JSON list of C-alpha atoms in Angstrom, two decimals:
[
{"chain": "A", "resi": 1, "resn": "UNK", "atom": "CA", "xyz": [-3.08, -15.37, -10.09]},
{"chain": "A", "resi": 2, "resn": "UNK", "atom": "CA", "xyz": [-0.16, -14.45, -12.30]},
{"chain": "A", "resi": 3, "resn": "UNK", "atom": "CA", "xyz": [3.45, -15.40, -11.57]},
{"chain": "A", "resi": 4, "resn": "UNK", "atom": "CA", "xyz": [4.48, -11.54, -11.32]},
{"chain": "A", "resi": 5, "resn": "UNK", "atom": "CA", "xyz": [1.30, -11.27, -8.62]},
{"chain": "A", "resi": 6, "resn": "UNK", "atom": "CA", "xyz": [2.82, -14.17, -6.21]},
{"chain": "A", "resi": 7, "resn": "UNK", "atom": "CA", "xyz": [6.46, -12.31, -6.48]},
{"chain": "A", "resi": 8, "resn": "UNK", "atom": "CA", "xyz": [4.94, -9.37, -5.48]},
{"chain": "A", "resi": 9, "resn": "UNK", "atom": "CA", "xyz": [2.84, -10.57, -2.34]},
{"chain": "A", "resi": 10, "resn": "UNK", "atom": "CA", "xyz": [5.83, -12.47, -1.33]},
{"chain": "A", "resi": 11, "resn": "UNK", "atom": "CA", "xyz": [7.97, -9.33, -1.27]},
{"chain": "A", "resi": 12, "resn": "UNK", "atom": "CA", "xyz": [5.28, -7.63, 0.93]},
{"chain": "A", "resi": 13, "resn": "UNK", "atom": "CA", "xyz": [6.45, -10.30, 3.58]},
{"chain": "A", "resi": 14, "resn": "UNK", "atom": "CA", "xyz": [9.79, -9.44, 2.91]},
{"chain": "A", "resi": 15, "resn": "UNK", "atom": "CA", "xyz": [10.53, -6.28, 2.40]},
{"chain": "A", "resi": 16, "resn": "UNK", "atom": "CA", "xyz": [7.84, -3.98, 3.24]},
{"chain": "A", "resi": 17, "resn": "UNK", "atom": "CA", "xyz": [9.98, -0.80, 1.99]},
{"chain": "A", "resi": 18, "resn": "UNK", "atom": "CA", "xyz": [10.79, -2.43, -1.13]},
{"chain": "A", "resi": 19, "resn": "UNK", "atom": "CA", "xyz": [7.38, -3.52, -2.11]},
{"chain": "A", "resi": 20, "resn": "UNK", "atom": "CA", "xyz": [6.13, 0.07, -1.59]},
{"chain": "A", "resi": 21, "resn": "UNK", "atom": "CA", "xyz": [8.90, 1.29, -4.18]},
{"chain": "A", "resi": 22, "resn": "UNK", "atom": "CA", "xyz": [7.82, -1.60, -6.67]},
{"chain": "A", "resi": 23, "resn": "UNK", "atom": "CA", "xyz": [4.27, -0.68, -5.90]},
{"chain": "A", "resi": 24, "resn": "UNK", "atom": "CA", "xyz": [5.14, 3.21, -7.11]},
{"chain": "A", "resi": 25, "resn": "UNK", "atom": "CA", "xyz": [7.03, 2.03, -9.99]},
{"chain": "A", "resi": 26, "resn": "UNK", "atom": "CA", "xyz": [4.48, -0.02, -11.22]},
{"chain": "A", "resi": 27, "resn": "UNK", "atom": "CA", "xyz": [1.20, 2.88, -10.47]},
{"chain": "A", "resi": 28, "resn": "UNK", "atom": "CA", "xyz": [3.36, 5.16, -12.13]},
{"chain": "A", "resi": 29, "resn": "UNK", "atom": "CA", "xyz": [3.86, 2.82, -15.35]},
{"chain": "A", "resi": 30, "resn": "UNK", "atom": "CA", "xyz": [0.17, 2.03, -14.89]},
{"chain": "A", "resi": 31, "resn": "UNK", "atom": "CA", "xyz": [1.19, -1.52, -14.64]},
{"chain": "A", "resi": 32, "resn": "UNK", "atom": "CA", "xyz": [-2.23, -2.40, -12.78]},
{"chain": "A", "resi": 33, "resn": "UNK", "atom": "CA", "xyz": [-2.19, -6.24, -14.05]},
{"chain": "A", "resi": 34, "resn": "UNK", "atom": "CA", "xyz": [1.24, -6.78, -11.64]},
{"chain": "A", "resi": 35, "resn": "UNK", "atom": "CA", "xyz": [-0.37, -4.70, -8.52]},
{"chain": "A", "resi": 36, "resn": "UNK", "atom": "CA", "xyz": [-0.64, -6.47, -5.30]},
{"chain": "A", "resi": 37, "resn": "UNK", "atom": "CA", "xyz": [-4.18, -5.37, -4.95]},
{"chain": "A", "resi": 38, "resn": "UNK", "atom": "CA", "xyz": [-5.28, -6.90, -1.28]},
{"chain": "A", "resi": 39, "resn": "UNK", "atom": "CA", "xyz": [-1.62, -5.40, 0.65]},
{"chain": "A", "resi": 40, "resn": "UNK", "atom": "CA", "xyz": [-2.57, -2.49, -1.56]},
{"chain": "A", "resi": 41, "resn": "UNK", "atom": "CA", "xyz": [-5.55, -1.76, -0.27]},
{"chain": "A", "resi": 42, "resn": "UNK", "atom": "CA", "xyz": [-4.68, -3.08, 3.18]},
{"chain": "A", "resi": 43, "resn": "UNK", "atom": "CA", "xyz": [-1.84, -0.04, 3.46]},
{"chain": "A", "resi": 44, "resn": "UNK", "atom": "CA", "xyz": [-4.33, 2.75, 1.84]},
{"chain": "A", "resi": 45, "resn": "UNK", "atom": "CA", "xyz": [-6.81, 1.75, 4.78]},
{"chain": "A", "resi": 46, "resn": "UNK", "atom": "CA", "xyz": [-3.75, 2.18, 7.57]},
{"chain": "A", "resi": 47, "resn": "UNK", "atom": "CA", "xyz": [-3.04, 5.67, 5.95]},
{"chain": "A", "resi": 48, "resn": "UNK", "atom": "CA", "xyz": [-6.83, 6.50, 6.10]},
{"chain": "A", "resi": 49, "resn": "UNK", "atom": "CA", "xyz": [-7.21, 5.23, 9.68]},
{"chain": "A", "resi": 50, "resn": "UNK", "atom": "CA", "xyz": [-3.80, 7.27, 11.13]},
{"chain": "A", "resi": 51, "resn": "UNK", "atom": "CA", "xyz": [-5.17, 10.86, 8.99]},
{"chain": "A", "resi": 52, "resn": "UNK", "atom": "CA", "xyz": [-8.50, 10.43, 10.57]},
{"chain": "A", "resi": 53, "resn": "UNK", "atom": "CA", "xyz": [-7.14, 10.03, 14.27]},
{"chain": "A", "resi": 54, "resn": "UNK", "atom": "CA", "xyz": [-4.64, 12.90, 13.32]},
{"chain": "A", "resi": 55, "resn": "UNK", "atom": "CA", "xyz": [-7.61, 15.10, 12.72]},
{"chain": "A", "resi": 56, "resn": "UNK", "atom": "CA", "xyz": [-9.57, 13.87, 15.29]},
{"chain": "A", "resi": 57, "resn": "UNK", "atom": "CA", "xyz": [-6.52, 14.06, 17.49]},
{"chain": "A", "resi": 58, "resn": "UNK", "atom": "CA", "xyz": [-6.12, 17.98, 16.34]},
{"chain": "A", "resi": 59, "resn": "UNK", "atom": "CA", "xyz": [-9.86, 18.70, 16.88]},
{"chain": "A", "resi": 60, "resn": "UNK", "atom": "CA", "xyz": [-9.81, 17.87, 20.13]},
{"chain": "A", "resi": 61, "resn": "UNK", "atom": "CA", "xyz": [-6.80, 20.41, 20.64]},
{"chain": "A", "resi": 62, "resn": "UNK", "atom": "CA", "xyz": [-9.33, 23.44, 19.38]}
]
């Protein structure tokens, strides 16, 4: 694990906000070597779980 990798992770813990807006800045640089893969992943499976009970949610409306 690289230095830049442990500053990352530990900002995850600290600032939630501002690790998403390094995490941006860094995808959009394609700076994949400095990603904080695992908190990465962790938040793309929250987003996936909340859309799929918002559809489910809105088929159950119909």
């Amino acid at each position: 694990m690289t230095e830049i990798q442990l500053v990352t992770e530990g900002l995850y813990d600290q600032d939630q906000y501002l690790w998403l807006e390094d995490t941006i800045l860094r995808l959009k640089a394609r700076d994949f070597h400095g990603l904080d893969v695992e908190h990465l992943i962790e938040e793309m499976e929250i987003l996936a779980s909340r859309d799929r009970a918002e559809v489910e949610s809105r088929l159950i409306l119909l």
